[in-house]
Structure formats: C-alpha cells, structure tokens
Coordinates of C-alpha atoms in Angstrom, one line a residue:
M1 CA -30.8 -17.7 1.2
H2 CA -27.1 -18.2 0.4
L3 CA -27.1 -14.9 -1.5
R4 CA -28.4 -13.0 1.5
A5 CA -25.9 -14.5 3.9
A6 CA -23.0 -13.5 1.5
L7 CA -24.4 -10.0 1.2
F8 CA -24.6 -9.6 5.0
L9 CA -21.0 -10.8 5.4
L10 CA -19.8 -8.2 2.9
L11 CA -21.7 -5.4 4.8
A12 CA -20.3 -6.6 8.2
A13 CA -16.8 -6.6 6.7
G14 CA -17.3 -2.9 5.7
V15 CA -18.3 -2.0 9.3
L16 CA -15.3 -3.9 10.8
L17 CA -12.9 -2.2 8.4
S18 CA -14.3 1.2 9.4
V19 CA -13.6 0.6 13.1
A20 CA -10.3 -1.3 12.6
P21 CA -8.2 1.8 13.0
V22 CA -9.2 1.9 16.7
S23 CA -7.5 -1.4 17.4
R24 CA -4.6 -0.5 15.3
A25 CA -4.1 2.7 17.2
E26 CA -4.1 0.8 20.5
D27 CA -1.6 -1.7 19.1
A28 CA 0.7 1.2 17.9
L29 CA 0.6 2.6 21.4
E30 CA 1.6 -0.7 23.0
D31 CA 4.4 -1.1 20.4
G32 CA 5.7 2.4 21.1
L33 CA 6.5 1.6 24.7
D34 CA 10.0 0.1 24.7
D35 CA 10.7 -3.0 26.8
D36 CA 13.6 -1.2 28.6
M37 CA 11.4 1.7 29.7
D38 CA 9.9 2.0 33.2
V39 CA 6.2 1.8 32.5
E40 CA 3.5 1.6 35.2
D41 CA 1.1 -0.9 33.8
E42 CA -2.1 0.4 35.4
L43 CA -4.1 -1.2 32.6
D44 CA -3.3 -4.8 33.8
L45 CA -3.9 -3.8 37.5
G46 CA -7.3 -2.4 36.6
L47 CA -8.3 -5.6 34.7
A48 CA -7.1 -7.8 37.6
G49 CA -9.2 -5.8 40.0
A50 CA -12.2 -6.2 37.7
D51 CA -11.8 -10.0 37.7
D52 CA -11.7 -10.1 41.5
E53 CA -14.9 -8.1 41.7
D54 CA -16.7 -10.4 39.2
E55 CA -15.8 -13.4 41.3
G56 CA -17.2 -11.8 44.4
L57 CA -20.4 -10.9 42.6
E58 CA -20.9 -14.5 41.5
E59 CA -20.6 -15.7 45.1
E60 CA -23.2 -13.2 46.2
G61 CA -25.7 -14.3 43.6
E62 CA -26.4 -14.3 39.9
D63 CA -29.5 -12.0 40.3
E64 CA -27.4 -8.9 40.9
A65 CA -26.2 -7.1 37.7
P66 CA -22.5 -6.6 37.4
P67 CA -21.1 -3.0 37.4
P68 CA -20.5 -1.3 34.0
P69 CA -17.0 -1.8 32.7
K70 CA -14.6 1.1 33.2
A71 CA -12.4 2.6 30.5
P72 CA -8.8 1.6 31.1
P73 CA -6.5 4.5 32.0
A74 CA -3.7 5.5 29.7
P75 CA -0.4 4.0 30.7
K76 CA 2.0 6.4 32.4
V77 CA 5.7 6.6 31.4
T78 CA 8.2 7.3 34.1
Y79 CA 11.2 9.4 33.1
K80 CA 14.7 8.1 33.5
A81 CA 17.7 10.2 32.4
P82 CA 19.6 8.5 29.5
E83 CA 23.1 7.4 30.3
P84 CA 25.8 7.3 27.6
M85 CA 27.1 3.8 26.9
G86 CA 29.9 3.0 24.5
E87 CA 32.3 5.3 22.6
H88 CA 31.1 8.9 22.5
F89 CA 32.6 12.4 22.2
F90 CA 29.7 14.4 23.7
A91 CA 26.6 13.6 25.6
E92 CA 24.2 16.2 27.2
S93 CA 20.7 15.6 28.6
F94 CA 20.5 18.7 30.8
D95 CA 18.9 16.7 33.6
R96 CA 21.3 18.2 36.1
G97 CA 19.2 21.3 35.8
T98 CA 22.1 23.6 35.2
L99 CA 24.3 25.0 32.3
D100 CA 27.5 23.5 33.8
G101 CA 29.9 22.9 31.1
W102 CA 28.3 25.3 28.7
V103 CA 29.7 28.8 27.8
L104 CA 27.6 31.8 27.0
S105 CA 29.0 34.0 24.3
K106 CA 30.1 37.6 25.4
A107 CA 30.9 38.8 21.9
K108 CA 29.1 41.2 19.6
K109 CA 28.0 40.4 16.1
E110 CA 29.9 42.3 13.5
D111 CA 28.1 44.3 10.8
A112 CA 25.0 44.7 13.0
D113 CA 23.3 47.6 14.7
E114 CA 24.5 48.3 18.2
E115 CA 21.1 47.6 19.6
I116 CA 21.0 44.0 18.3
A117 CA 24.7 43.3 18.0
K118 CA 25.1 41.6 21.4
Y119 CA 24.5 37.9 21.9
D120 CA 22.2 38.7 24.8
G121 CA 19.4 36.2 24.1
K122 CA 18.5 34.3 27.2
W123 CA 18.9 30.5 27.7
A124 CA 17.4 28.3 30.4
V125 CA 17.3 24.7 31.5
E126 CA 13.8 23.7 32.2
E127 CA 11.0 21.2 31.4
M128 CA 8.8 21.7 28.4
K129 CA 5.7 23.8 28.9
D130 CA 3.5 20.8 28.2
S131 CA 5.8 18.1 29.4
K132 CA 4.6 14.5 29.3
L133 CA 7.7 13.4 31.3
P134 CA 8.0 15.1 34.7
G135 CA 11.7 15.6 35.4
D136 CA 12.9 15.7 31.8
K137 CA 14.7 18.9 31.3
G138 CA 16.3 20.5 28.3
L139 CA 17.9 23.7 27.0
V140 CA 15.4 26.3 26.0
L141 CA 15.9 29.4 23.9
K142 CA 13.9 32.0 25.8
S143 CA 14.1 35.3 23.9
R144 CA 12.7 36.4 20.6
A145 CA 14.3 38.8 18.1
K146 CA 17.7 38.5 19.7
H147 CA 21.0 36.8 19.0
H148 CA 21.8 33.7 21.0
A149 CA 25.1 31.9 21.2
I150 CA 26.1 29.1 23.6
S151 CA 28.6 26.3 23.2
A152 CA 30.3 23.4 25.0
P153 CA 33.6 21.6 24.5
L154 CA 33.7 17.9 23.6
L155 CA 35.3 15.3 25.8
R156 CA 38.0 15.1 23.2
P157 CA 38.3 16.4 19.6
F158 CA 36.7 14.4 16.9
T159 CA 39.1 13.4 14.1
F160 CA 37.8 12.1 10.8
D161 CA 39.5 8.8 10.1
A162 CA 38.1 5.3 9.6
A163 CA 34.9 5.6 11.7
P164 CA 31.7 7.5 10.8
L165 CA 30.5 10.7 12.4
I166 CA 27.1 10.5 14.0
I167 CA 25.5 13.6 15.6
Q168 CA 21.9 13.7 16.9
Y169 CA 19.8 15.9 19.1
E170 CA 16.2 16.7 19.8
V171 CA 14.1 19.8 19.0
N172 CA 10.6 20.8 20.0
F173 CA 9.2 24.1 18.6
Q174 CA 6.8 24.5 21.6
S175 CA 5.4 27.8 20.3
G176 CA 5.7 27.0 16.6
I177 CA 8.3 28.9 14.5
D178 CA 7.9 32.0 12.4
C179 CA 11.4 32.7 11.4
G180 CA 14.5 31.2 12.9
G181 CA 16.8 28.3 13.1
A182 CA 17.5 25.4 15.5
Y183 CA 20.7 24.1 13.9
V184 CA 24.0 23.2 15.6
K185 CA 27.6 24.0 14.6
L186 CA 30.5 21.7 15.1
L187 CA 33.3 24.2 15.9
T188 CA 36.6 23.6 14.2
Q189 CA 39.6 22.8 16.4
T190 CA 41.9 25.8 16.1
P191 CA 44.3 27.5 18.5
E192 CA 42.2 30.6 18.3
L193 CA 38.9 29.0 19.4
N194 CA 37.5 30.9 22.3
L195 CA 34.0 29.8 23.3
D196 CA 33.1 33.0 25.1
Q197 CA 33.8 34.9 21.8
F198 CA 31.6 32.5 19.8
V199 CA 30.0 34.4 16.9
D200 CA 28.5 33.7 13.4
K201 CA 32.0 33.9 11.9
T202 CA 33.6 31.4 14.2
P203 CA 35.0 28.6 12.0
Y204 CA 33.0 25.5 12.0
T205 CA 33.4 22.1 10.3
I206 CA 29.7 21.1 10.0
M207 CA 26.4 22.9 10.4
F208 CA 23.4 20.8 10.7
G209 CA 19.7 21.1 11.7
P210 CA 16.3 22.7 10.9
D211 CA 15.8 26.2 9.8
K212 CA 12.6 28.1 8.7
C213 CA 11.6 31.5 7.5
G214 CA 8.2 32.2 5.9
E215 CA 7.1 29.1 4.1
D216 CA 10.6 27.9 3.4
Y217 CA 11.3 24.8 5.5
K218 CA 14.9 23.7 5.5
L219 CA 17.1 21.0 7.0
H220 CA 20.7 22.1 6.6
F221 CA 23.7 19.9 6.1
I222 CA 26.7 22.1 5.3
F223 CA 30.4 21.3 5.6
R224 CA 33.4 23.5 5.1
H225 CA 35.9 22.0 2.7
K226 CA 39.5 23.0 2.7
N227 CA 41.0 23.6 -0.7
P228 CA 44.2 21.6 -0.8
K229 CA 45.9 24.1 -3.1
T230 CA 45.0 27.4 -1.5
G231 CA 44.1 26.3 2.0
E232 CA 40.9 28.3 1.8
F233 CA 37.6 27.0 3.0
E234 CA 34.4 26.8 1.0
E235 CA 30.9 25.9 2.2
K236 CA 29.4 22.8 0.5
H237 CA 25.6 22.5 0.8
A238 CA 23.7 19.2 0.6
K239 CA 20.8 18.9 -1.9
K240 CA 17.4 19.9 -0.5
P241 CA 15.4 16.9 0.9
D242 CA 12.5 15.6 -1.2
A243 CA 10.5 14.9 1.9
D244 CA 7.9 17.4 3.2
L245 CA 9.4 18.9 6.3
R246 CA 6.5 21.1 7.3
S247 CA 5.0 18.9 10.1
Y248 CA 8.4 18.8 12.0
F249 CA 8.1 22.6 12.5
T250 CA 4.3 22.8 13.2
D251 CA 3.1 19.7 15.1
K252 CA 4.7 20.8 18.5
K253 CA 6.2 17.3 19.0
T254 CA 9.7 16.4 19.9
H255 CA 11.7 15.3 16.9
L256 CA 15.1 13.6 16.7
F257 CA 17.4 15.1 14.1
S258 CA 20.4 12.9 13.1
L259 CA 23.3 13.2 10.7
V260 CA 25.5 10.3 9.7
V261 CA 28.6 10.9 7.6
N262 CA 30.6 7.7 6.6
P263 CA 34.2 7.3 5.6
D264 CA 33.1 6.2 2.1
N265 CA 31.7 9.8 1.6
S266 CA 28.1 8.7 1.9
F267 CA 25.8 10.6 4.2
E268 CA 22.3 10.3 5.6
V269 CA 20.0 12.9 7.2
L270 CA 17.3 11.4 9.5
V271 CA 14.3 12.7 11.3
D272 CA 12.8 10.5 14.0
Q273 CA 15.2 7.7 12.7
T274 CA 13.7 7.9 9.2
V275 CA 16.0 8.9 6.3
V276 CA 14.8 12.1 4.7
N277 CA 17.9 12.9 2.7
S278 CA 21.0 10.9 1.6
G279 CA 23.7 11.2 -0.9
N280 CA 27.5 11.4 -1.5
L281 CA 29.9 14.2 -0.6
L282 CA 31.4 13.9 -4.1
K283 CA 28.2 14.0 -6.1
D284 CA 25.4 15.7 -4.1
M285 CA 26.9 18.9 -2.8
T286 CA 26.7 22.4 -4.2
P287 CA 29.1 23.7 -5.3
P288 CA 30.9 20.4 -6.1
V289 CA 33.8 19.5 -3.9
N290 CA 36.2 19.1 -6.8
P291 CA 36.4 21.9 -9.5
P292 CA 36.2 21.0 -13.2
A293 CA 39.4 19.8 -14.9
E294 CA 38.9 22.3 -17.7
I295 CA 37.5 25.8 -17.8
E296 CA 36.7 28.3 -20.6
D297 CA 39.6 30.5 -21.6
P298 CA 38.8 33.9 -20.1
E299 CA 41.1 35.5 -22.7
D300 CA 39.5 33.9 -25.7
Q301 CA 37.3 36.2 -27.8
K302 CA 34.8 35.6 -30.6
P303 CA 36.1 36.5 -34.1
E304 CA 34.4 39.5 -35.7
D305 CA 33.3 37.5 -38.7
W306 CA 31.8 34.6 -36.7
D307 CA 28.3 34.0 -38.1
E308 CA 25.8 32.6 -35.5
R309 CA 22.7 33.0 -37.7
P310 CA 21.2 29.6 -38.6
K311 CA 18.7 31.3 -41.0
I312 CA 19.1 34.3 -43.3
Q313 CA 16.8 36.1 -45.9
D314 CA 17.1 34.8 -49.4
P315 CA 19.3 37.4 -51.2
D316 CA 18.0 36.2 -54.6
A317 CA 14.3 36.6 -53.8
A318 CA 12.3 39.4 -55.4
K319 CA 8.9 40.8 -54.6
P320 CA 6.2 39.7 -57.1
E321 CA 4.9 42.4 -59.4
D322 CA 1.3 41.9 -58.3
W323 CA 2.2 42.3 -54.6
D324 CA 0.2 45.2 -53.2
E325 CA 1.7 46.4 -49.9
D326 CA -0.8 49.3 -49.7
A327 CA -3.9 47.1 -49.8
P328 CA -5.9 47.5 -46.5
A329 CA -6.4 44.6 -44.2
Q330 CA -10.2 45.1 -44.1
I331 CA -12.7 46.5 -46.6
P332 CA -16.4 47.3 -46.4
D333 CA -18.7 44.3 -47.1
D334 CA -20.2 44.9 -50.5
N335 CA -22.9 42.3 -49.9
A336 CA -24.2 43.9 -46.8
V337 CA -27.7 45.5 -47.0
K338 CA -29.1 48.1 -44.6
P339 CA -31.7 46.6 -42.4
D340 CA -35.3 47.6 -42.9
G341 CA -36.5 50.2 -40.4
W342 CA -33.0 51.8 -39.9
L343 CA -33.5 55.4 -38.6
D344 CA -30.9 57.4 -40.5
D345 CA -32.2 60.7 -39.1
E346 CA -32.3 59.7 -35.5
P347 CA -29.2 60.1 -33.4
E348 CA -28.1 57.1 -31.2
Y349 CA -27.9 59.3 -28.1
I350 CA -29.8 62.5 -27.2
G351 CA -29.8 65.0 -24.3
D352 CA -31.7 63.8 -21.3
P353 CA -35.1 65.7 -21.5
D354 CA -35.6 65.4 -17.8
A355 CA -32.2 66.8 -16.8
I356 CA -32.2 70.3 -15.1
K357 CA -29.3 72.6 -15.0
P358 CA -27.9 72.8 -11.4
D359 CA -28.6 76.0 -9.5
D360 CA -24.9 76.6 -8.8
W361 CA -23.9 76.1 -12.5
D362 CA -21.7 79.1 -13.5
E363 CA -21.4 79.4 -17.3
D364 CA -18.5 81.7 -16.9
M365 CA -16.6 79.1 -14.9
D366 CA -18.1 75.9 -16.1
G367 CA -19.0 76.7 -19.7
E368 CA -22.3 76.3 -21.4
W369 CA -24.5 73.7 -19.7
E370 CA -25.5 70.7 -21.7
A371 CA -27.9 67.9 -20.6
P372 CA -26.2 64.5 -20.1
Q373 CA -26.5 62.1 -23.0
V374 CA -28.9 59.1 -22.8
P375 CA -29.9 56.4 -25.3
N376 CA -32.5 57.6 -27.8
P377 CA -35.8 55.9 -26.9
A378 CA -36.8 56.0 -30.6
C379 CA -34.0 53.5 -31.3
E380 CA -35.2 50.9 -28.9
S381 CA -37.5 49.3 -31.4
A382 CA -35.4 50.0 -34.5
P383 CA -32.5 47.9 -35.7
G384 CA -30.3 51.0 -35.5
C385 CA -30.0 54.8 -35.7
G386 CA -27.7 57.3 -37.3
E387 CA -25.7 56.9 -40.5
W388 CA -25.6 53.3 -41.6
K389 CA -22.2 52.0 -42.7
R390 CA -21.3 48.7 -44.3
P391 CA -19.6 46.4 -41.8
M392 CA -15.9 45.7 -42.4
V393 CA -14.6 42.2 -43.5
D394 CA -11.2 40.8 -44.2
N395 CA -9.6 41.8 -47.5
P396 CA -9.0 38.7 -49.6
N397 CA -6.3 40.6 -51.5
Y398 CA -4.4 41.7 -48.4
K399 CA -0.8 40.5 -48.3
G400 CA 0.9 43.0 -46.1
K401 CA 4.5 44.1 -46.3
W402 CA 6.6 41.8 -48.5
K403 CA 9.6 40.1 -46.9
P404 CA 12.1 37.8 -48.5
P405 CA 11.8 34.1 -47.4
M406 CA 14.2 32.6 -44.9
I407 CA 16.8 30.0 -46.0
D408 CA 19.6 28.1 -44.3
N409 CA 22.7 30.2 -43.8
P410 CA 25.5 28.7 -45.8
N411 CA 28.0 30.5 -43.6
Y412 CA 26.5 29.4 -40.3
Q413 CA 29.2 28.4 -37.8
G414 CA 27.2 27.6 -34.7
I415 CA 27.0 29.4 -31.3
W416 CA 30.5 30.5 -30.4
K417 CA 32.0 29.3 -27.1
P418 CA 35.4 30.1 -25.7
R419 CA 37.9 27.3 -26.0
K420 CA 38.6 25.0 -23.1
I421 CA 41.9 25.2 -21.2
P422 CA 43.2 23.2 -18.3
N423 CA 41.9 24.6 -15.0
P424 CA 44.8 26.1 -13.1
A425 CA 42.9 25.7 -9.8
F426 CA 42.0 22.1 -10.5
F427 CA 42.5 19.5 -7.7
E428 CA 40.9 16.1 -7.0
D429 CA 40.0 15.3 -3.4
L430 CA 38.5 11.8 -3.3
T431 CA 38.2 11.7 0.5
P432 CA 36.2 14.8 1.4
F433 CA 35.0 12.9 4.5
R434 CA 38.4 13.7 6.0
M435 CA 37.3 17.1 7.2
T436 CA 39.0 19.3 9.7
A437 CA 38.7 18.1 13.3
F438 CA 36.3 19.8 15.6
S439 CA 36.4 20.2 19.4
A440 CA 33.2 21.9 20.5
V441 CA 29.5 22.0 19.7
G442 CA 27.6 25.3 19.6
L443 CA 24.2 27.0 18.9
E444 CA 24.4 30.4 17.3
L445 CA 20.9 31.4 16.4
W446 CA 18.5 34.2 15.7
S447 CA 14.8 33.5 16.1
M448 CA 11.5 35.5 16.0
T449 CA 9.9 32.8 18.2
S450 CA 10.9 31.8 21.7
D451 CA 10.7 28.6 23.7
I452 CA 12.6 26.4 21.3
F453 CA 13.5 23.3 23.3
F454 CA 16.7 21.3 22.7
D455 CA 17.7 18.1 24.4
N456 CA 19.9 15.0 24.4
F457 CA 22.8 16.1 22.3
F458 CA 25.0 13.2 21.3
I459 CA 28.1 12.8 19.2
T460 CA 29.7 9.4 18.5
N461 CA 31.4 7.2 15.9
D462 CA 29.3 4.1 16.6
R463 CA 25.8 3.6 15.2
N464 CA 24.7 1.2 17.9
T465 CA 25.7 3.5 20.7
A466 CA 23.7 6.3 19.0
D467 CA 20.7 4.1 18.7
R468 CA 20.8 3.2 22.4
W469 CA 21.0 6.8 23.4
A470 CA 18.1 7.7 21.1
A471 CA 16.0 4.9 22.6
D472 CA 16.7 6.0 26.2
G473 CA 15.9 9.6 25.4
W474 CA 13.8 10.4 22.4
G475 CA 12.2 6.9 22.5
L476 CA 10.9 7.6 26.0
K477 CA 9.5 11.0 24.9
K478 CA 7.8 9.4 21.9
A479 CA 6.1 6.8 24.1
A480 CA 4.9 9.4 26.6
E481 CA 3.6 11.7 23.9
G482 CA 1.8 8.8 22.2
A483 CA 0.2 7.8 25.5
A484 CA -1.1 11.3 26.0
E485 CA -2.5 11.7 22.5
P486 CA -6.3 12.1 22.1
G487 CA -8.3 9.1 21.1
L488 CA -9.1 8.2 17.5
A489 CA -12.5 10.0 17.5
A490 CA -10.9 13.2 18.8
Q491 CA -8.1 13.0 16.1
M492 CA -10.7 12.5 13.4
L493 CA -12.7 15.5 14.5
T494 CA -9.6 17.7 14.7
A495 CA -8.6 16.5 11.2
A496 CA -12.1 17.2 9.9
E497 CA -12.0 20.8 11.3
E498 CA -8.9 21.5 9.3
R499 CA -10.1 19.6 6.2
P500 CA -13.9 19.6 6.0
W501 CA -13.9 17.3 3.0
L502 CA -13.0 14.5 5.4
W503 CA -16.6 14.4 6.6
I504 CA -17.5 12.8 3.2
V505 CA -14.9 10.1 3.7
Y506 CA -16.2 9.4 7.3
V507 CA -19.8 9.1 6.0
L508 CA -18.9 6.8 3.2
T509 CA -16.6 4.7 5.4
V510 CA -18.8 4.3 8.5
G511 CA -22.3 5.6 7.8
L512 CA -23.0 3.9 4.5
P513 CA -22.3 0.3 5.7
L514 CA -24.5 0.9 8.7
V515 CA -27.4 2.2 6.6
L516 CA -27.1 -0.7 4.2
L517 CA -27.0 -3.2 7.0
F518 CA -30.1 -1.7 8.6
V519 CA -32.0 -1.7 5.2
F520 CA -30.9 -5.3 4.6
C521 CA -32.1 -6.6 8.0
C522 CA -35.3 -4.6 8.3
S523 CA -36.9 -4.1 4.9
G524 CA -37.1 -7.7 3.6
K525 CA -40.2 -9.8 3.6
K526 CA -40.4 -13.6 3.8
K527 CA -42.5 -15.1 1.1
S528 CA -45.2 -17.4 2.6
A529 CA -44.9 -21.1 1.8
A530 CA -47.4 -22.3 -0.8
S531 CA -49.9 -24.9 0.2
P532 CA -50.3 -28.1 -1.7
A533 CA -53.6 -26.9 -2.9
D534 CA -51.9 -23.9 -4.5
Y535 CA -49.5 -26.2 -6.4
K536 CA -52.4 -28.1 -7.7
K537 CA -54.0 -25.0 -9.2
T538 CA -50.9 -24.1 -11.1
D539 CA -48.6 -25.6 -13.7
E540 CA -45.4 -24.5 -11.8
P541 CA -43.1 -27.3 -10.8
Q542 CA -43.1 -28.1 -7.1
P543 CA -39.8 -27.6 -5.1
D544 CA -37.9 -30.6 -3.9
V545 CA -38.9 -31.5 -0.4
K546 CA -35.3 -32.0 0.7
E547 CA -34.3 -28.6 -0.5
E548 CA -37.2 -27.1 1.4
E549 CA -36.2 -28.8 4.6
E550 CA -32.6 -27.6 4.2
E551 CA -33.8 -24.0 3.8
E552 CA -35.9 -24.3 6.9
E553 CA -32.9 -25.5 8.9
E554 CA -30.8 -22.6 7.7
E555 CA -33.5 -20.1 8.7
K556 CA -33.7 -21.7 12.1
S557 CA -30.0 -21.4 12.7
A558 CA -29.9 -17.7 11.6
G559 CA -33.3 -16.6 12.9
G560 CA -32.0 -15.3 16.3
F561 CA -29.5 -13.0 14.6
W562 CA -32.0 -11.7 12.0
S563 CA -34.4 -10.8 14.8
G564 CA -31.6 -9.1 16.7
C565 CA -30.8 -6.8 13.7
C566 CA -34.2 -5.1 13.8
G567 CA -36.9 -5.4 16.5
L568 CA -39.7 -4.7 14.0
H569 CA -39.0 -7.7 11.8
R570 CA -38.4 -11.3 12.7
F571 CA -37.8 -14.3 10.4
P572 CA -39.6 -17.5 11.3
V573 CA -37.5 -19.9 13.4

C-alpha cells in the first residue's frame, strides 16, 4: 500500500511540473509591471465583483448553482511620457508628435549615382503599427532603398572627463529587416559641423547600434581615435559579441540598446539591460589603440645564402644495385585459372538483332548503318565471354623511382624574418576614453526595409538617471507587450509549428504522466481477503491482525480519491 501511494505521488508531481510554466508565466507578467507605472488593475475589480455576486447567491438559496467563473482580463498599461530626471545631455521621446529640434539633411552623398545620392528618405513621428501603448510615438524611417539622414543638437557638448558616457535608445524592426542599419552617430564638435549637410563622411566620435545584411547580425561599437603624433583619426572596432543577436532583429519587439563607456577605459554593450559585450578600449579593439613599440625593418633583406630548408637529400646516399626502376607496379596473376565454361569465341556485345535501320538514314551523309550494341545473351549463363586475360595483381618487386633519403640540414638557419627596429610612429595613449567631444546625435542610414521605429534617445553621465529613463520608457513598453502576449498554450503551438520536434517533448512532458496516472488508478485489482478456513487449508503464515487493521484504515482514508480517479473501479472503503 505504501508503495502505491509513493508511486502515485511521483506521477502527480510529473503532472504538476508539466503545468507549472503556466503559473510562472503569470508571475512573470505581474513582475514585469513596474510599481511606478499607471496600471488599471481590472483583474482585482473583476474578482471583487465575483465575490459580491457569490454573497448574493448564498442569500437567495443554496439550491441555485453559481455562474461559471470568468477568465480574468489582461491588465491594461496606460502610457505616460517619460520625463528626464537628473543630469543629462539629450533626451527625446517624440511624444510632442513633431520633429521640432531635429534637422533633416539636405546634402548629397558623394561617390553615388545621382538617382540615389540625395538624402531624401522620409521620416515621420507616429505610433507603432501594432502599438500596445496608445499615445506612445516615435521616430519612424518610412522609405526603403533610400538614404536617410537626420540629426539633433545636444543640450550642451559632452566632454569626456571623469564621468562615464551612457547612451541608450529603443529600436523596433516592425517589418523585420533585410539589409540595413539602425545605429546612431555621436557627431564630433567642430566649427565646421552643419547639421543640414550631415552625410556619411561627417566626423563622428562614436557609432553605436544594430546593423544587419543577409545573415550577418551586428551590434556596432566604433570610436574614432585621434593619433597624438599625426592628429589623424582612425576607427577602432569593438570585438564581435558572443551572444546570439538574431532574435533582436526578427521578433518585432521593442529593444533597448545601451552603451556605457567608463573613465577606466572599460565598456559595456547592453540589450534590454543585459550585457551582451564588454571589454577594454586598450585591449579589445581592432586595430589596437596603441601601435607596437617595434616593427620589422622595411629595408632589411634576406641574405642570398640564407638556408631555410630543415631537411635535405642525403648527398652520400647511392641507389642499390638491385633497384629496378623499370619494374611495373602491377603484373598478371600467375596463379589465376580461367573459369570453366568461359566462352572465348563469343563477343561480350553483339549488334541488336531486332534493330531496324531508320527510313531516313542516308549512308552518304550518315555513313554505313550499324545496329546498336547490346549484351550478348549467350554470355548471361557463362562466367564470361571474349578473350580471357589473367587479372592484374600488385608487383612484389615494384620499388618505383629511387630517391635519396632525407636528412637534417646541417646548414639550416631557420625561417628568415626582418630585424626589429623601433617604431617611428609609436605612441602610448593610456586614456583612450578621453575622446573628442561631441555636440549632436544623428541617424545616417540606408535600409532595404521601411518602418524602423526609434524612440527614447537618452545621453547622460549618470547610470541611475539612465536607469530611471529606461524604466519610464522601455520598461512601460515591455510591460504592455508582455500583457498582450498570447497565452502559454498559443506560444507552445507557435513554437511547435516552427520546430515540429517539440511535439515529442510535449507528449513526454504532459501526456506520459497522464497516461501512467490513468493506468495506475484504473487497472489495479484488489486481492480479496482470505477467510480463516483458507488459512487452515494451507501452510502459509497468517498476517498479523494489527497490520491488517492498519491497511484497512489506510484504504478507507484513500478510498474516495481512488474512486475519483476512474469511475470504472473503486477500492473498498
């Protein structure tokens, strides 16, 4: 009895584990709604109304059945525009509904055909096509296969000193993305900076953001480093993230892209407040910030007598006298015997006796007509036809062309390399964080897909201020999108459509415990108790009376549940 109860508990645990994700999904939804957000808690109102109705029904009478429970509605998230709090250099939520403060480029792209040289791609301020937050607007790239350029000045230039740089903004690829970028440029503060002439060659300090073409998914972090010796700028690219970036481009959700660069030269790249790439400006950029202290002498040349051969042929070796270079690699097998029944006089192929010369065959033009060759039917039952030849076997005396053996080269000097000399262009910049100041933010993009949604640009030097802005903007979107997501069952069906092998997982996780539970409850039989007369007729020891009474008590306590498992079988109670 104890064994059955333990087995049942194990099976019940499997069923509970299979349905546990439902409750976890509901908990995740509740956790996703921030305490500071305006949320209409219709769920609590609905439950309160249901309690009132239950009390009224009790007063009317207990005979009337209560109404079936209603599924609680999904909580609604009310949009409230984020407001910048704390130190910041730029904040834009586009909730005014206009492009005030932004400058559209009027320039033309150099080195491009006249038809596509203009930055005439359209921009608009509007809500997302499938917005979960009515009233939440953003900047939308509207044109495909066109150059787009738009920029806005900062409240004041950002200077790299003792505080970090933090830039963050949101992107939603509403229509997916085939080939195009959604990165931003922090435009270098120069006297020549003219925002209505913003082009791809306009100097920038940092370029950051997502970019994709084909199956190459990128998340750029590039900064332009100024050579302290020459004054020239060179792009430094961060290493490629190890994380899989594909879903950020394909799931059509709003994602928060953040870059943090610290005065100690460390940096972090985050997506949805999760670090996907990190490193150090001195160690993890390509090409390196600082050039090598020594370089190979470009004027050094390898001496003519420099010997790089580690092995050479033995000059003292001689070919053995019995070495036969002319011996063939294979010879006829002398031990072979022609099989009995071999038809030497029968050809392997003969002219088709049923073939007829075509009526339009011209012997002057086509030559003498010959019937096509077919296998000789006389050879079908014979081991072979035609002239019998001994099969070829490897020649045991074959040695091939003689070559002297290889020995270590006594004159080997190793692989030659030019000598090292001090690098005349060497410098050591230990504070690459101190980049050139920037005074504007810009989007200069080409895309084969339209409707790329941008929102909530923010630049600051305080991490807490950035986190508050993210919570008020992106956090609200995340809660709204989470509330509108389909239920667990719909998500499982969608996932199984993309990956059919998941059906096996579903069956093993959910179906198997249920089948085992049914079999356990419905297929067992209770052994009838033996009468005292039966015991007298056998030599078997009789059970202890106390143990028998305990088993009967356990069966009585569990009898109602066992009968509920399966209507066709009941245990005695």
